[in-house]
Structure formats: structure tokens, C-alpha cells
């Protein structure tokens, strides 16, 4: 062909494949199932196909179409397969991790029989031509992107990712922090980065000269376009030099205003970084950027308000959970709380919701520890309030050394008192799952009761699997008042942990997640959790907690609480002995304690003090222990004690401490009583890393109390001494009597050198 309109000579004709290969427009062919079948070289360049990867048979979505546009692409396919052409714009993430917007046209592809068996997609990069309809599409695109995010950082970065490089080569967002203007976003085309200490970087305070076009935009509160005299008012000579080197040709500055307040300024600039047909901004661009700035300002303001609300909600949530746990002998502990993502509330937009997941570690008597994990039904302030009250009540019940099943029974009644009126005129009572476990590190025994909570993971050197729990009763708040026995009873159970075992207690939010583009599969998520935890089973508890948190991908639809507890008996020791309840055995018990404390390396003064307290509580036992064991049963109707009468006509009165001449009387009575072998007590000594516990068990059902002794009383001060000199002390009922205990540090506290001595 020599002139336009003349036909090709036969020798100049090009094959169809060659024309398609040389075309400066992307051509992609997909089948009826939206799977890629063909693309020309320009399509590979436009979409950034990774060299060497075979894309044949992959979905159209796999070429990098943004999540927000995937439904858009699905609609495209359905419409074209019905025989209708389609035209629109997509956001695409290229293989080199850069964003572009693609303008595409799709038409049906028919076979010889006229049936549609595929789609031909013709595409090119949008916005660089300066076409007005594409710029309006950009405004729509930014609006949809801003509407999909309430997180501040993702909001401002998302806007910059849309504008660069399609509409600008440089994008800056500067926001006020009180009276300082601070750069929050700095994005450039082609991966270019300004040299250090030239242009302001993210986090820097920005100061523009008085006659700078950005200063004018902020002063006038209007969008300003600058194409002339760009370099005359640069902030400094280094900035001016870099601007000239990169070839800045035009710039726009638009103030960001929301609710009558100036939040900052949006600045866009064109340069020589990327080729484009248009290298200066005009009046239409000024109006467009002004419209974009108003949307960006509103989104930034909403994001700030949302983050403030979310921060307040999370602070409220975290205040209801323990911030840290005191050291526990025989245990290493790690915990995590993960708030759920924002939820869509009907008619109220996207909202932050606190939740009712909770955990706790409660120090109990004689070094035992209570472990708690639970989840209150629903989300919102009421669920969090129920959780806070429930946790406080549980701690109070646990401090009284109640059995786990008794505690859950009390909590069930407590939950019922926390109900609130519903819309039907009744009372809505929240359902609460709760697992309460009491662990004795010296015996590795774990006693527990379970109100409908998932079993923890048992992590050993050989395996990671769900701990086998014998009981799993109804959730708190769900039983029928006055119903059948199985509806009202929480059953106790016990088990023994393997040496060095680790427990992972968690709420269902850990595995009940929605994967991106998929559906929930709790069984598969549980397998992923166990596999990931198994990989770090020999690591410390913090690493196990982190691995568990990130083991299951997907959105957090529910808040999550988890507790990792590792057992370790290396620093623990125990010694115990049975003694007859006779006056002569007080010295024997004290002798056992003294020798044991010396062997354990306890400070001499501390050991003598502890031996004194051993004498006091052992003397109590010798004086007040019953002649015969009395059996105590924990039944469905409460605690029932056997009615074995006291020999010698003693009455079953309150535990008293009037010790006047009692040891002499007991010694005399011992000689007259025939059944001395039935009167005995157990002295148990426990050693931790830096403290010891002393326990005395007997068959007397009466719990001790401190009485106020008069000045001339010869007794009644034993428990008062224990309270004053021990770190902690207390008593708890046992199935056949009681246990009285106290705690002492092995080493005296280091005195402050600057402190004045006591008078």
C-alpha cells in the first residue's frame, strides 16, 4: 500500500496471527468457564504476566484483578455469555506489584454453529489518554474504594494507589497534627524514590514557602493548578534541583475539608517518570481533583472517628481482661486477645463491636492455679459487660477454693441475674461457654468442670491433639430451671497431665474464620491449627501463642481469646507426713518442717518463722480435730456431711481458739481415748522457685476463724500470728475434712538501703 485507501499488494499481506501479535492493545480469550485460553504479547506486558509461568487454564481473576472488582468481572462474564457486549474499567495488580487501571471491552466469541463458547477481551491502560469519560470513571472508582475502608492508613494509601500512575506521577497527602502539617503519604510512579533530604518524607513536618501554590490553596480553601513558575517557590534548593531533574511539568493542590475543618492538603504532580499523552493539568482536572479531595477528606475524617471509637472500645475490652499474670510456680503462661473486625450493622453502617471472650489465671491455695477460658454469646457492650461481671464473680468464687463444678453452678445462677428484657416481653439470658480447671503443679493433677466449651489442645513432644475431657455440660444460662437432673448439674472430673505438657485454651474465633473468597471450614481450620502448633511445639509459650494466632487465614468475624500454659516441675519439691493428733506430735511435725526447710535452702530466719507458724496450725489440729473421720459428700443438692457424733459428748460448735491449758487437757485425754489411731493429720510441705507452702489436713469439718483475744487471755492468738507473719493464709473444705495452709517466701526481702530503720 502506497497511499491511504489503496489495497495491500499480495506480497505485503500480514498473517492474522502476526497482526494480533504486533497490536499495541491487549487481546485475551477466555472460555465459557472464564479460564484463560490465549493472550497476545501486549496483554502479557499490560497485565504483567510473570515470565515462565503457564497461565493457560487459570481463571480470569488470576491475572490480578482487585478483590473489589472480582464481582464486577463475574458480571462481565455472565453478561457477555448471554450475547451482550460489555465495556468497563478494572483495577489490576501486575506481576511486579504495581497497580494499573485497565479499560476493557468484551464481546462474545461464537463457534461455527453460532453458539457462544467463549469471550474475547480487548483492553488497554486507562486514564493516561486524558479522556473525560475515563476521568469520571476514576472519580467513581475512588468513591467505591473509600467506601470499602475505615482504616486510616489503608484509606490514604488506597487513594494514592488509584491516582498514581494513571492520573499523576506523584501524590502527597499532608495532614494537620494540631498546628503542624505532617506528610502522611508520598507515592511516586515507576517505583521512583526522591533522594534523601530533598523532598519531605513520610512523618516529616512540611513547611511550604509563603507564595507556594500549596500555601495558596490552603489560604484560599480552593483547588489550585500550577504549571508555570513551579520552581520559583520551592521549599529549598535541594527540592528545586530534584524537581527539575525528574521533570515536573504540572501540579494540583486541593485542600482537604470535612465538617468545616481543614484536615490538610492533597497534592498531585505530573513529571517525566511515565509516558502519557497529556503532561499538564487543566481546568477540568482542577474540578476533578477538587471533587476527589472532598471525598478523600470525608473518608479521612470518618476513618479518624472510627479509629477513635474503636480505640475506646478496645480499651474498654482490655480493661476487663488481665494485663499480666504474676509468676506461677510450675507454669509458664502466655495470653492473647484479638478483637474482631468491624461489622456491618443494619441501617447503621460499619461499626466496632467489643466481644465477650475472656480468659484468666487465678492463684489458689498452696500454689494451685485456676485456669479459665470462656465466651459470652453475641457482641457489643452488653456482652462485654456480662463478661466483666462474670469474670469478677468467678474470681470471687475461686478465691473461696470452691470445687470447679460448684463454681459453674454458682455462675449459672449469676448469668441468669444478668438477663435483660427482650422485644417479646420476656428476658434474654446470654449463653456462656466456660471451662474452669484447677491445676496442681506438684501432682500434675487437673480437676475441672466444663460448661459447653471446646477442649484445649494438649501439646507434648510427641503430638498435638485435643485434650480428652470426660464431661461437657450445658452452657451457662441455658439450663431449664427445675428441669431434669442432667439439666441442672455440672459434673466434676479429673485427669493427670503428662510431664512437660502444654495446654492451649482458646475460644472459637481462633478457628471460625472466613477465608478470602471462600467459606468457613472449622474442621480444616482445626487441622491447620494443630499442624502449625506442632511445628513450634518445642518453642516457648509466646511463640506457640503467635503461631496459633496466625495459623488459620481469613477474616476475624469474632473476637478471640487464647491462653497457653506450659507445665514445668524442675523447681518444685514436696514432702509430707502423717501424724497422730496428739500433743507430743507437734514437735515432730515442727522437726520435719525444720529439716525440710534447711534441705531446701530456706533462709534461717525465714525457716524459724515458718516453723513457728507450723506449730500454731498443727496445735489447732491437735486441739480441735474430731476423734473420728467425718465424710463429706458433694451432691446435686449441695454439701452433705455425715452425722457421726463426737465421742466424749463434744458439741459440733464453731471452731474456737481458746487454747487455755488445752494442750494439757488434750494430753490427758489422749491417754484415756482408745481409738487414738483414728485421730491423725497430714502435714504437706511444698517448695516453689522462691516460696514455700505449708498445708495441714485433718478430718474436722469446721473451718478456722480468727477471734479477738483479750489482754489477759492465754490463747486465741494463733491464727492472728499466722495472718500477720505469713504472706498469705487460708483454709478450704476437702471431701473428708479441711485443709489449713499458709505461704512464706524462702528468702527475706532485700531492704532498701536508703530506708530509715524502724524505731
XYZ file of C-alpha atoms in Angstrom:
759
model
C 0.000 0.000 0.000
C 1.499 3.341 -1.112
C -1.297 5.719 -0.092
C -4.168 5.511 2.404
C -7.127 3.711 0.794
C -5.087 1.675 -1.653
C -5.185 -2.092 -1.186
C -2.260 -4.154 0.059
C -0.157 -5.804 -2.588
C -0.236 -9.542 -2.207
C 3.354 -9.655 -1.046
C 2.695 -7.110 1.730
C -0.162 -9.012 3.339
C 0.322 -9.998 7.007
C -0.993 -13.155 8.578
C -3.762 -12.711 11.164
C -1.569 -14.064 13.950
C 1.162 -11.554 13.102
C -1.298 -8.660 13.236
C -2.560 -9.751 16.638
C 0.971 -10.245 17.917
C 2.026 -6.756 16.822
C -1.115 -4.964 18.006
C -0.496 -2.334 20.707
C -3.606 -3.413 22.550
C -4.215 -6.397 24.795
C -6.272 -9.274 23.408
C -7.302 -12.056 25.777
C -9.523 -15.064 25.008
C -11.334 -16.964 27.777
C -13.703 -19.923 27.582
C -17.222 -20.305 28.968
C -15.788 -21.069 32.397
C -13.723 -17.830 32.460
C -10.473 -19.768 32.056
C -7.618 -18.229 30.042
C -7.013 -19.793 26.615
C -4.998 -17.150 24.711
C -3.338 -13.757 25.125
C -1.164 -11.709 22.809
C 2.274 -10.262 23.733
C 0.834 -6.838 24.610
C -1.566 -8.475 27.089
C 1.388 -10.140 28.786
C 3.034 -6.722 29.121
C -0.127 -4.886 30.219
C -1.144 -7.353 32.906
C 2.425 -8.046 33.971
C 2.370 -11.803 33.460
C 5.309 -13.385 35.254
C 7.745 -14.787 32.735
C 7.845 -18.554 32.527
C 4.552 -19.133 34.308
C 1.893 -21.015 32.374
C -1.369 -19.100 32.644
C -3.371 -21.399 30.349
C -6.338 -22.797 32.244
C -6.150 -20.243 35.049
C -9.145 -18.127 35.953
C -9.572 -14.608 34.577
C -9.382 -13.461 38.195
C -5.822 -14.808 38.418
C -4.435 -12.081 36.159
C -4.509 -9.767 39.190
C -7.995 -8.242 39.248
C -8.512 -6.462 42.572
C -10.872 -8.051 45.097
C -13.284 -5.138 44.883
C -13.624 -5.757 41.129
C -13.984 -9.536 41.158
C -17.753 -9.430 41.308
C -17.517 -6.867 38.512
C -15.583 -9.403 36.417
C -18.082 -12.171 37.175
C -20.926 -9.947 35.992
C -18.932 -9.236 32.829
C -18.665 -12.939 32.040
C -22.341 -13.642 32.709
C -23.479 -10.720 30.577
C -21.252 -11.498 27.600
C -22.126 -15.194 27.674
C -25.745 -14.089 27.212
C -24.659 -12.425 23.973
C -24.337 -8.808 25.146
C -21.129 -6.757 24.722
C -19.611 -5.087 27.790
C -17.278 -2.161 28.482
C -15.777 -1.015 31.767
C -12.696 -0.423 33.928
C -10.760 -2.785 36.226
C -8.091 -2.243 38.867
C -5.305 -4.768 38.276
C -2.272 -5.710 40.367
C 0.550 -6.512 37.933
C 3.153 -9.175 38.443
C 5.682 -6.538 39.556
C 3.273 -5.407 42.342
C 2.327 -2.115 40.646
C -1.294 -1.027 40.232
C -2.901 -0.022 36.943
C -6.431 0.636 35.770
C -7.478 -1.158 32.613
C -10.239 -0.100 30.236
C -11.728 -3.249 28.698
C -14.268 -4.227 26.075
C -15.643 -7.758 25.989
C -17.604 -9.421 23.178
C -18.955 -12.956 22.813
C -16.981 -15.424 20.689
C -19.094 -17.867 18.662
C -18.266 -21.214 17.077
C -19.250 -22.430 13.618
C -22.730 -23.297 14.855
C -23.289 -19.791 16.180
C -23.151 -20.839 19.828
C -21.222 -18.752 22.325
C -18.268 -20.752 23.591
C -16.014 -18.010 24.896
C -15.233 -14.313 25.356
C -12.777 -12.013 23.623
C -11.456 -9.269 25.880
C -9.769 -6.200 24.383
C -8.015 -3.970 26.943
C -5.682 -1.010 27.304
C -4.397 1.101 30.164
C -6.942 3.688 31.220
C -6.665 7.368 32.200
C -3.366 8.265 30.541
C -5.080 9.492 27.406
C -6.959 12.197 29.324
C -10.364 11.101 28.074
C -13.116 12.759 30.099
C -15.254 9.643 30.469
C -12.299 7.768 31.938
C -11.661 10.558 34.438
C -15.247 10.397 35.602
C -14.714 6.652 35.967
C -11.703 7.457 38.152
C -13.897 9.529 40.460
C -16.354 6.651 40.754
C -13.516 4.240 41.402
C -12.099 6.369 44.222
C -15.537 6.684 45.774
C -16.017 2.909 45.875
C -12.513 2.359 47.248
C -13.033 4.902 50.027
C -16.403 3.419 50.924
C -14.820 -0.011 51.458
C -12.298 1.043 54.125
C -12.498 2.644 57.531
C -8.856 2.186 58.485
C -6.913 5.411 58.148
C -3.665 4.070 56.674
C -5.360 1.825 54.118
C -7.692 4.671 53.152
C -4.974 7.181 52.263
C -2.719 4.571 50.652
C -5.629 3.266 48.599
C -6.329 6.721 47.200
C -2.685 7.195 46.229
C -2.631 3.759 44.616
C -5.544 4.734 42.373
C -4.188 8.140 41.344
C -0.595 7.010 40.596
C 0.359 6.461 37.820
C -2.937 6.737 35.920
C -3.639 10.375 36.781
C -0.389 11.581 38.346
C 3.255 10.651 38.715
C 3.453 11.932 42.302
C 0.890 12.001 45.106
C 1.307 13.649 48.508
C -1.154 13.842 51.373
C -0.219 16.227 54.189
C -2.423 16.328 57.293
C -2.531 18.646 60.264
C -1.413 17.332 63.633
C -2.658 20.170 65.834
C -0.929 23.185 64.197
C 1.782 21.167 62.399
C 1.398 19.954 58.815
C 2.813 16.417 58.591
C 3.369 14.311 55.476
C 1.363 11.079 55.709
C 1.585 9.763 52.127
C 4.304 10.051 49.479
C 3.816 7.827 46.402
C 5.648 8.006 43.069
C 5.315 6.286 39.679
C 7.683 3.619 38.354
C 8.982 2.857 41.834
C 10.972 6.090 41.896
C 12.068 7.496 45.263
C 13.364 11.033 45.809
C 16.922 11.297 47.195
C 17.251 11.643 50.942
C 16.789 15.120 52.463
C 15.349 16.608 49.274
C 11.578 16.240 49.237
C 9.715 15.834 52.506
C 9.386 12.208 53.584
C 6.520 10.472 55.395
C 6.475 11.632 59.011
C 8.284 14.916 58.319
C 6.794 18.251 59.256
C 6.039 20.089 55.998
C 6.700 23.826 55.637
C 5.792 25.476 52.337
C 7.003 28.994 51.363
C 4.508 31.822 51.605
C 3.999 32.099 47.821
C 3.994 28.350 47.155
C 0.892 27.099 45.303
C 0.096 24.672 48.169
C 0.126 27.564 50.642
C -2.225 29.482 48.345
C -4.593 26.509 48.154
C -4.734 26.250 51.954
C -5.186 30.003 52.380
C -7.894 30.351 49.723
C -9.505 26.974 50.555
C -9.744 26.198 46.852
C -8.022 23.881 44.387
C -5.002 25.477 42.691
C -3.341 24.358 39.435
C 0.264 25.370 38.817
C 2.065 24.795 35.534
C 4.209 27.942 35.360
C 6.845 29.173 37.813
C 6.851 25.763 39.508
C 10.442 26.045 40.634
C 10.472 29.634 41.841
C 8.971 28.892 45.250
C 10.427 25.501 46.135
C 10.899 24.839 49.882
C 14.692 24.649 49.407
C 17.366 24.430 46.719
C 17.700 20.640 47.001
C 13.969 20.217 46.462
C 14.119 22.577 43.477
C 17.014 20.622 41.923
C 15.246 17.247 42.227
C 12.029 18.721 40.809
C 13.927 19.892 37.739
C 15.750 16.583 37.368
C 12.582 14.496 37.491
C 10.884 16.915 35.074
C 7.873 18.257 36.981
C 5.522 19.814 34.412
C 2.297 20.499 36.299
C 0.805 20.193 39.781
C -2.518 20.490 41.607
C -3.090 21.225 45.299
C -6.537 20.680 46.821
C -7.378 21.407 50.493
C -8.955 18.538 52.443
C -12.005 19.835 54.326
C -14.584 17.925 56.347
C -17.270 19.226 58.725
C -15.960 22.764 58.310
C -12.422 21.831 59.383
C -9.289 21.858 57.206
C -7.618 18.458 57.664
C -4.716 19.002 55.274
C -3.936 19.098 51.574
C -3.780 16.676 48.622
C -1.062 17.404 46.054
C -0.659 15.731 42.640
C 2.056 16.322 40.054
C 2.990 15.228 36.529
C 6.594 14.620 35.527
C 8.744 12.676 33.095
C 8.578 9.441 35.063
C 5.911 7.826 32.887
C 4.900 8.403 29.243
C 1.491 9.958 28.701
C -0.295 11.965 26.022
C -1.095 14.741 28.464
C 1.608 16.396 30.587
C -0.235 19.395 32.073
C -3.365 19.784 34.139
C -6.272 21.960 33.047
C -9.500 23.376 34.398
C -11.369 20.083 34.150
C -8.584 18.324 36.074
C -8.786 21.014 38.765
C -12.513 20.399 39.231
C -11.987 16.642 39.208
C -9.247 16.776 41.854
C -11.393 19.128 43.924
C -14.189 16.548 43.859
C -11.698 13.797 44.718
C -10.313 15.850 47.611
C -13.766 16.329 49.124
C -14.325 12.559 49.105
C -10.846 11.879 50.474
C -11.332 14.406 53.283
C -14.635 12.842 54.287
C -13.076 9.374 54.237
C -10.117 10.525 56.353
C -12.445 12.174 58.855
C -14.626 9.051 59.054
C -11.534 6.863 59.444
C -10.257 9.023 62.288
C -13.616 8.970 64.050
C -13.874 5.220 63.562
C -10.365 4.592 64.884
C -11.106 6.771 67.910
C -14.306 4.817 68.557
C -12.519 1.510 68.032
C -9.656 2.544 70.292
C -12.126 3.435 73.049
C -13.983 0.150 72.615
C -10.803 -1.904 72.712
C -9.522 -0.015 75.747
C -12.805 -0.867 77.477
C -12.460 -4.506 76.404
C -8.836 -4.788 77.513
C -9.609 -3.180 80.867
C -11.892 -6.138 81.581
C -9.103 -8.658 80.915
C -5.908 -9.218 82.916
C -2.935 -7.259 81.577
C -0.354 -9.613 83.032
C -0.124 -12.605 85.318
C 2.081 -12.917 88.397
C 4.693 -15.701 88.210
C 3.225 -19.113 88.952
C 5.434 -21.946 90.183
C 5.424 -24.853 87.775
C 3.752 -22.875 84.987
C 4.774 -20.602 82.125
C 1.894 -18.594 80.675
C 1.190 -16.573 77.521
C -2.115 -14.993 76.506
C -3.593 -13.199 73.516
C -6.769 -11.269 72.803
C -7.695 -10.453 69.189
C -10.632 -8.104 68.564
C -12.887 -8.933 65.654
C -13.007 -6.728 62.602
C -15.731 -4.101 62.098
C -19.225 -5.416 61.439
C -21.957 -4.198 59.142
C -24.886 -3.142 61.318
C -28.217 -2.898 59.534
C -29.031 0.741 58.944
C -26.051 1.995 60.929
C -23.078 1.450 58.623
C -19.881 -0.237 59.746
C -19.447 -0.409 63.491
C -16.884 -1.580 66.006
C -18.146 -4.264 68.351
C -16.429 -5.392 71.529
C -16.914 -9.005 72.461
C -17.346 -11.296 75.436
C -14.363 -13.670 75.121
C -12.322 -13.921 78.312
C -9.501 -15.796 79.992
C -7.929 -15.735 83.427
C -5.269 -17.308 85.630
C -6.209 -17.306 89.321
C -3.722 -18.089 92.134
C -5.342 -20.507 94.591
C -4.316 -22.051 97.883
C -0.958 -23.795 98.324
C 0.370 -22.961 94.867
C -2.544 -24.410 92.896
C -3.778 -22.345 89.941
C -7.202 -21.833 88.366
C -7.269 -21.658 84.545
C -10.291 -20.094 82.844
C -11.405 -19.687 79.242
C -14.885 -18.592 78.192
C -17.063 -16.883 75.613
C -20.218 -14.829 76.119
C -22.781 -15.113 73.336
C -23.068 -12.138 70.986
C -21.089 -8.941 70.606
C -21.422 -5.409 71.842
C -21.280 -3.528 75.146
C -23.760 -5.859 76.863
C -21.682 -8.957 76.035
C -18.548 -7.217 77.310
C -20.341 -6.095 80.482
C -21.587 -9.630 81.128
C -18.052 -10.892 80.592
C -16.594 -8.399 83.075
C -19.128 -9.230 85.788
C -18.811 -12.936 85.139
C -15.036 -12.870 85.427
C -15.216 -10.883 88.687
C -17.758 -13.347 90.126
C -15.665 -16.319 89.036
C -12.587 -14.888 90.745
C -14.544 -14.365 93.959
C -15.888 -17.930 93.923
C -12.444 -19.320 93.066
C -10.733 -17.460 95.932
C -13.007 -19.358 98.316
C -11.453 -22.590 96.936
C -14.764 -23.924 95.708
C -14.799 -27.035 93.564
C -14.934 -26.334 89.775
C -18.393 -27.898 89.406
C -19.738 -25.825 92.321
C -18.293 -22.669 90.784
C -20.002 -23.302 87.437
C -23.274 -23.970 89.259
C -22.975 -20.600 91.004
C -22.002 -18.882 87.747
C -25.057 -20.313 86.032
C -27.263 -18.603 88.608
C -25.214 -15.428 88.252
C -25.669 -15.352 84.468
C -29.428 -15.608 84.912
C -29.395 -12.456 87.015
C -27.671 -10.597 84.162
C -30.531 -11.068 81.696
C -32.289 -8.114 80.107
C -35.779 -7.598 78.665
C -36.227 -8.606 75.038
C -38.606 -7.343 72.352
C -41.152 -10.083 73.103
C -41.701 -9.039 76.695
C -39.521 -11.820 78.091
C -35.971 -11.880 79.384
C -32.977 -12.525 77.214
C -30.318 -14.507 79.066
C -26.902 -14.756 77.411
C -25.397 -18.158 76.776
C -21.860 -18.516 78.072
C -19.368 -21.283 77.441
C -16.810 -21.659 80.219
C -14.094 -24.153 81.059
C -12.700 -23.879 84.598
C -9.679 -26.000 85.511
C -7.644 -26.238 88.726
C -4.077 -27.400 88.225
C -1.767 -28.760 90.926
C 1.772 -28.484 89.543
C 3.238 -30.857 92.156
C 0.936 -33.775 91.337
C 0.172 -32.685 87.730
C -3.498 -33.312 88.546
C -6.084 -31.251 86.700
C -9.599 -31.044 88.137
C -12.184 -29.290 86.007
C -15.785 -28.653 85.062
C -16.928 -27.687 81.588
C -19.932 -25.627 80.501
C -20.026 -26.309 76.780
C -16.552 -25.047 75.852
C -14.216 -26.584 73.283
C -11.496 -28.845 74.656
C -8.000 -27.318 74.851
C -5.111 -28.583 72.779
C -2.700 -30.875 74.614
C 0.803 -30.249 73.266
C 3.514 -32.803 74.025
C 6.814 -33.707 72.416
C 5.031 -36.475 70.501
C 1.723 -34.985 69.407
C -0.720 -32.087 69.331
C -4.323 -33.127 69.859
C -7.495 -32.153 71.658
C -7.393 -32.917 75.364
C -9.830 -35.719 76.172
C -12.430 -34.260 78.531
C -14.853 -36.651 80.172
C -17.543 -34.044 80.789
C -19.051 -31.346 78.605
C -22.196 -29.982 80.221
C -24.627 -27.318 79.076
C -23.527 -23.732 78.578
C -24.172 -21.296 81.406
C -27.579 -19.656 81.188
C -29.184 -22.380 79.028
C -30.445 -24.919 81.540
C -34.125 -25.252 82.336
C -34.952 -24.144 85.861
C -36.347 -27.125 87.732
C -35.673 -29.442 84.800
C -34.260 -32.920 84.778
C -31.125 -33.743 86.731
C -28.861 -33.653 83.744
C -30.034 -30.108 83.052
C -29.002 -28.681 86.397
C -25.777 -30.468 87.292
C -22.233 -29.580 86.344
C -20.110 -32.662 86.782
C -16.591 -32.677 88.246
C -13.784 -34.613 86.597
C -10.067 -35.104 86.997
C -7.104 -36.114 84.854
C -3.324 -36.113 85.063
C -1.166 -34.233 82.560
C 1.986 -35.758 81.082
C 5.314 -34.383 82.277
C 6.215 -31.156 80.466
C 2.813 -30.886 78.757
C 1.492 -27.621 77.326
C -2.172 -26.625 77.136
C -3.639 -24.245 74.555
C -7.032 -22.952 75.695
C -8.904 -20.909 73.074
C -12.287 -19.543 72.031
C -13.964 -20.456 68.752
C -12.949 -17.225 66.994
C -9.473 -18.730 66.557
C -10.657 -21.305 64.001
C -14.080 -19.982 62.968
C -12.740 -17.589 60.338
C -13.928 -16.788 56.838
C -11.146 -17.246 54.251
C -10.888 -14.698 51.466
C -13.184 -15.790 48.658
C -14.154 -18.989 50.465
C -16.452 -20.485 53.076
C -15.818 -21.491 56.651
C -14.491 -24.983 57.285
C -13.907 -25.449 61.057
C -12.548 -28.981 60.662
C -9.950 -27.903 58.144
C -9.118 -24.847 60.274
C -8.597 -27.095 63.311
C -6.195 -29.268 61.310
C -4.259 -26.174 60.249
C -4.105 -25.045 63.878
C -2.725 -28.363 65.108
C -0.223 -28.583 62.250
C 1.093 -25.077 62.824
C 1.305 -25.524 66.590
C 3.114 -28.849 66.121
C 5.829 -27.017 64.181
C 6.635 -24.842 67.225
C 5.738 -27.311 69.979
C 9.302 -27.193 71.350
C 9.416 -23.371 71.355
C 8.457 -21.082 74.239
C 4.842 -20.254 75.045
C 4.979 -16.829 73.387
C 5.999 -18.390 70.066
C 3.274 -21.005 70.399
C 0.712 -18.259 71.029
C 1.885 -16.309 67.973
C 1.811 -19.424 65.796
C -1.727 -20.226 66.947
C -2.945 -16.684 66.282
C -1.683 -16.755 62.673
C -2.354 -20.426 61.927
C -5.769 -20.011 60.295
C -6.061 -17.440 57.474
C -9.172 -15.381 56.951
C -11.179 -12.515 58.368
C -11.715 -12.274 62.126
C -15.502 -12.409 62.331
C -15.444 -12.973 66.088
C -13.089 -11.867 68.817
C -10.589 -14.443 70.036
C -9.023 -15.211 73.399
C -6.339 -17.812 73.955
C -4.191 -18.966 76.842
C -1.021 -21.054 76.532
C 0.082 -22.822 79.720
C 3.252 -24.943 79.911
C 3.915 -27.162 82.912
C 7.389 -27.414 84.424
C 8.239 -29.237 87.651
C 12.026 -28.667 87.697
C 11.956 -26.194 90.613
C 9.229 -27.953 92.583
C 9.600 -30.224 95.606
C 7.140 -31.829 98.022
C 7.387 -33.599 101.355
C 4.595 -34.821 103.592
C 3.937 -36.958 106.629
C 1.033 -38.320 108.661
C 0.973 -37.692 112.410
C -1.362 -38.768 115.230
C -3.418 -35.892 116.649
C -1.519 -35.894 119.923
C 0.236 -33.134 121.810
C 3.553 -34.948 121.501
C 3.441 -34.848 117.698
C 3.533 -31.050 117.478
C 7.290 -31.154 117.997
C 7.669 -33.991 115.482
C 5.815 -32.031 112.821
C 7.913 -28.973 113.510
C 11.094 -31.068 113.326
C 10.082 -32.425 109.895
C 9.417 -28.888 108.676
C 12.739 -27.549 110.032
C 14.786 -30.289 108.370
C 12.929 -29.879 105.092
C 13.322 -26.099 105.009
C 17.052 -26.459 105.700
C 17.409 -29.008 102.894
C 15.578 -26.677 100.504
C 17.964 -23.792 101.262
C 15.483 -21.547 103.015
C 16.914 -18.569 104.935
C 17.444 -19.430 108.602
C 15.255 -16.603 109.887
C 12.528 -17.402 107.389
C 12.700 -21.079 108.278
C 12.365 -20.369 112.018
C 9.412 -18.103 111.358
C 7.775 -20.735 109.164
C 8.356 -23.413 111.834
C 6.648 -21.175 114.393
C 3.583 -20.954 112.142
C 3.693 -24.725 111.575
C 3.457 -25.152 115.345
C 0.462 -22.828 115.503
C -1.663 -24.543 112.858
C -0.640 -28.060 113.956
C -1.606 -27.168 117.538
C -5.011 -26.102 116.210
C -5.430 -29.508 114.646
C -4.374 -31.377 117.769
C -6.795 -29.381 119.891
C -9.806 -29.299 117.593
C -9.575 -32.362 115.342
C -12.542 -34.744 115.665
C -11.917 -38.181 117.108
C -13.311 -39.953 114.075
C -13.101 -39.022 110.375
C -16.270 -37.372 109.140
C -17.089 -37.933 105.464
C -18.244 -35.061 103.300
C -20.141 -35.582 100.014
C -20.682 -33.005 97.269
C -24.156 -33.907 95.982
C -26.542 -32.372 93.476
C -28.365 -30.757 96.395
C -25.256 -29.256 97.928
C -22.709 -30.399 100.548
C -23.792 -33.250 102.877
C -21.710 -34.231 105.919
C -22.023 -37.496 107.817
C -23.575 -37.161 111.283
C -21.029 -39.143 113.263
C -21.330 -37.821 116.840
C -18.332 -36.609 118.770
C -17.154 -39.051 121.379
C -16.969 -37.681 124.837
C -20.160 -35.630 124.326
C -18.463 -32.800 122.464
C -20.808 -30.486 120.617
C -20.382 -29.548 116.942
C -19.785 -25.867 117.551
C -17.789 -23.193 115.759
C -14.050 -23.564 115.527
C -12.674 -21.763 118.585
C -9.194 -20.725 119.569
C -9.425 -20.629 123.352
C -6.237 -22.549 123.979
C -6.028 -22.038 127.785
C -4.451 -25.183 129.195
C -5.910 -27.096 126.225
C -2.701 -28.877 125.313
C -2.515 -30.341 128.826
C -6.147 -31.418 128.608
C -5.571 -32.998 125.210
C -2.536 -34.863 126.537
C -4.620 -36.234 129.399
C -7.477 -37.129 127.069
C -5.081 -38.951 124.747
C -4.273 -41.407 127.487
C -7.950 -42.167 128.075
C -9.149 -42.470 124.474
C -8.940 -45.935 122.965
C -9.227 -45.002 119.328
C -6.133 -42.794 119.060
C -5.238 -44.282 115.682
C -8.342 -42.690 114.144
C -7.103 -39.205 115.059
C -4.417 -38.080 112.631
C -3.460 -35.208 110.386
C -1.333 -34.753 107.274
C 1.429 -32.146 107.096
C 2.341 -31.322 103.497
C 5.219 -29.008 102.547
C 5.540 -27.598 99.018
C 8.510 -25.757 97.521
C 8.377 -23.412 94.550
C 11.015 -21.245 92.891
C 11.118 -18.695 95.727
C 8.426 -19.603 98.233
C 7.073 -22.480 100.289
C 3.562 -23.548 101.218
C 2.536 -25.443 104.307
C -0.738 -27.389 104.417
C -2.288 -29.290 107.283
C -5.169 -31.675 106.517
C -7.488 -33.123 109.158
C -10.947 -34.671 109.416
C -12.624 -31.761 111.213
C -15.318 -30.103 109.104
C -15.149 -26.765 110.895
C -13.174 -24.027 109.140
C -10.941 -21.893 111.385
C -11.693 -18.301 112.189
C -9.676 -15.549 113.843
C -11.018 -14.417 117.190
C -10.085 -11.308 119.131
C -8.231 -12.352 122.273
C -8.458 -10.176 125.375
C -5.323 -8.833 127.031
C -5.459 -11.441 129.807
C -6.379 -14.424 127.577
C -3.732 -17.129 127.434
C -4.762 -18.346 123.978
C -6.653 -17.252 120.890
C -3.753 -15.618 119.078
C -2.513 -18.459 116.920
C -4.296 -17.627 113.678
C -3.715 -13.936 114.309
C 0.029 -14.647 114.233
C -0.368 -16.659 111.058
C -2.245 -13.818 109.388
C 0.338 -11.231 110.442
C 3.501 -13.180 109.615
C 2.594 -15.248 106.542
C 2.414 -13.829 103.027
C -0.995 -15.459 102.581
C -3.017 -17.982 104.516
C -6.413 -19.600 104.325
C -8.456 -22.745 104.600
C -10.582 -24.800 102.258
C -13.005 -27.696 102.661
C -11.961 -31.129 101.404
C -14.164 -34.174 100.751
C -13.369 -35.583 104.238
C -12.470 -32.507 106.277
C -10.483 -29.356 105.695
C -7.021 -28.022 104.853
C -5.383 -25.027 106.544
C -2.450 -23.504 104.671
C -0.042 -20.584 104.604
C 2.607 -19.226 102.214
C 6.068 -17.887 103.064
C 8.968 -16.572 100.937
C 12.134 -18.663 101.116
C 14.330 -15.587 101.376
C 13.810 -12.391 103.326
C 13.037 -9.339 101.172
C 16.004 -7.080 100.433
C 15.719 -3.915 102.490
C 16.092 -0.527 100.848
C 19.481 0.881 101.864
C 18.071 4.397 101.924
C 15.171 3.486 104.171
C 15.277 4.616 107.785
C 15.366 1.819 110.383
C 12.205 1.190 112.327
C 12.174 2.618 115.846
